[in-house]
Coordinates of C-alpha atoms in Angstrom, one line a residue:
M21 CA 207.7 8.2 49.2
Q22 CA 209.1 6.3 52.2
I23 CA 208.1 2.7 52.8
G24 CA 205.7 2.3 55.7
V25 CA 204.5 5.9 55.5
E26 CA 200.8 6.4 55.0
T27 CA 200.0 8.6 52.0
S28 CA 197.4 10.6 53.9
K29 CA 200.0 11.5 56.5
A30 CA 202.8 12.3 54.1
V31 CA 200.7 15.0 52.4
D32 CA 199.4 16.5 55.7
Q33 CA 200.0 20.2 55.7
R34 CA 200.5 20.4 59.5
R35 CA 203.9 20.9 61.1
V36 CA 205.8 20.1 64.3
F37 CA 208.4 22.3 66.1
V38 CA 210.8 20.3 68.2
I39 CA 212.2 22.8 70.8
D40 CA 214.9 21.2 72.9
D41 CA 218.4 22.3 74.0
D42 CA 219.6 18.7 73.6
E43 CA 220.8 18.4 70.0
I44 CA 220.6 14.6 70.0
T45 CA 216.9 14.6 71.2
R46 CA 216.0 17.2 68.6
A47 CA 217.7 15.3 65.8
A48 CA 216.1 12.0 66.9
L49 CA 212.6 13.4 67.0
Q50 CA 213.0 15.2 63.7
F51 CA 214.3 11.9 62.1
M52 CA 211.4 9.9 63.6
L53 CA 208.7 12.4 62.3
H54 CA 210.0 13.9 59.1
D55 CA 208.6 11.2 56.8
E56 CA 205.1 11.8 57.9
I57 CA 204.9 15.4 58.9
E58 CA 206.8 18.6 58.4
T59 CA 209.2 18.8 61.3
H60 CA 211.6 21.6 62.4
E61 CA 214.3 21.4 65.0
L62 CA 214.8 24.6 67.1
E63 CA 217.2 25.2 70.0
T64 CA 215.1 27.8 72.0
P65 CA 211.5 29.0 72.2
E66 CA 212.7 32.4 70.9
E67 CA 214.0 30.7 67.8
A68 CA 210.6 29.1 67.4
Y69 CA 208.8 32.4 67.8
K70 CA 211.0 33.9 65.1
K71 CA 210.4 31.0 62.7
G72 CA 206.7 31.0 63.6
I73 CA 206.1 34.6 62.3
D74 CA 203.5 34.8 59.6
W75 CA 202.6 31.5 58.0
L76 CA 205.0 28.9 59.6
K77 CA 203.1 28.4 62.8
P78 CA 203.3 24.9 64.4
H79 CA 200.4 22.6 65.1
V80 CA 202.4 20.7 67.7
V81 CA 205.3 21.7 69.8
L82 CA 207.5 19.0 71.3
L83 CA 209.1 20.9 74.3
G84 CA 212.2 19.7 76.1
I85 CA 211.7 19.5 79.9
S86 CA 214.8 21.6 80.4
F87 CA 213.0 24.7 79.4
L88 CA 210.3 24.1 82.0
K89 CA 213.0 23.6 84.6
Q90 CA 214.7 26.9 83.6
R91 CA 211.7 29.1 82.9
G92 CA 208.8 27.6 84.8
N93 CA 205.3 26.7 83.7
A94 CA 204.6 30.2 82.4
L95 CA 206.4 29.0 79.2
I96 CA 203.4 26.8 78.4
G97 CA 201.1 29.8 78.4
E98 CA 203.6 31.8 76.4
L99 CA 203.8 29.2 73.7
A100 CA 200.0 29.0 73.6
S101 CA 199.7 32.7 73.2
K102 CA 202.4 32.9 70.4
F103 CA 200.9 29.9 68.6
P104 CA 197.1 29.9 69.2
G105 CA 195.6 26.4 68.9
V106 CA 199.0 24.7 69.2
R107 CA 199.2 21.3 71.0
I108 CA 202.1 21.0 73.4
L109 CA 203.8 17.8 74.3
I110 CA 206.6 17.7 76.9
V111 CA 209.6 15.5 76.3
C112 CA 211.2 14.2 79.5
E113 CA 213.0 11.5 81.3
K114 CA 211.1 9.3 83.8
S115 CA 212.8 11.1 86.7
D116 CA 211.4 14.4 85.4
E117 CA 207.8 13.3 85.5
P118 CA 206.9 15.6 88.5
V119 CA 208.0 18.7 86.5
A120 CA 206.1 17.3 83.4
V121 CA 202.9 16.8 85.5
D122 CA 203.1 20.5 86.6
G123 CA 203.5 21.4 82.9
L124 CA 200.3 19.4 82.2
K125 CA 198.5 21.3 84.9
A126 CA 199.7 24.5 83.3
G127 CA 198.1 23.6 80.0
A128 CA 200.4 21.2 78.1
H129 CA 198.5 18.5 76.3
G130 CA 200.7 15.5 77.0
A131 CA 204.1 14.1 77.6
M132 CA 206.5 11.7 75.9
V133 CA 208.8 9.9 78.3
K134 CA 212.2 8.7 77.2
P135 CA 213.4 6.3 75.8
L136 CA 211.6 7.4 72.7
T137 CA 210.7 4.9 70.0
L138 CA 209.6 5.5 66.4
E139 CA 206.3 3.9 66.9
A140 CA 205.5 5.6 70.2
V141 CA 206.5 9.1 69.0
R142 CA 204.5 8.8 65.7
K143 CA 201.5 7.4 67.6
K144 CA 201.6 10.2 70.1
V145 CA 201.8 12.9 67.5
D146 CA 199.1 11.3 65.4
T147 CA 196.8 11.1 68.4
I148 CA 197.4 14.8 69.4
L149 CA 196.7 15.8 65.8
G150 CA 193.5 13.7 65.7
R151 CA 195.0 11.3 63.2
G152 CA 194.5 8.3 65.5
G153 CA 192.7 6.1 63.0
A154 CA 195.0 4.2 60.6
S155 CA 194.3 5.1 56.9
P156 CA 193.8 2.3 54.5
L157 CA 196.9 1.3 52.7
V158 CA 197.2 2.5 49.1
Q159 CA 196.5 -0.4 46.7
L160 CA 198.8 -0.5 43.7
S161 CA 197.9 -2.5 40.6
V162 CA 199.8 -3.3 37.5
L163 CA 198.2 -2.3 34.3
K164 CA 198.2 -4.9 31.6

């Protein structure tokens, strides 16, 4: 178990797909989240659809803004239809906020604006998963 990771989160059976064409952003998000939730890095939505066949469906998708710029807001509906019940967060730069706002209007559930920090990313994912309340810390005692 990692230090600073709540036990209830570490055993959570939900998963996150990070879909971004920027390898550094994917790796950073996966690193920030992997201690508390099953996290998968994927380069394209099509790779996510393939991985999501059968049982490996995501509960949250962190979607790089570049895909909305390339494919338009219909991608939000496509993700929602491929992964029913998924929560979609758009990952963007401050300068991309107008595109992100359009994505929100199309059905995305939120946005994460860079620079990304460990605390902000974990808090946003926890909130979108309904894990907003902090769990009590596990008390360890020494047996005599």
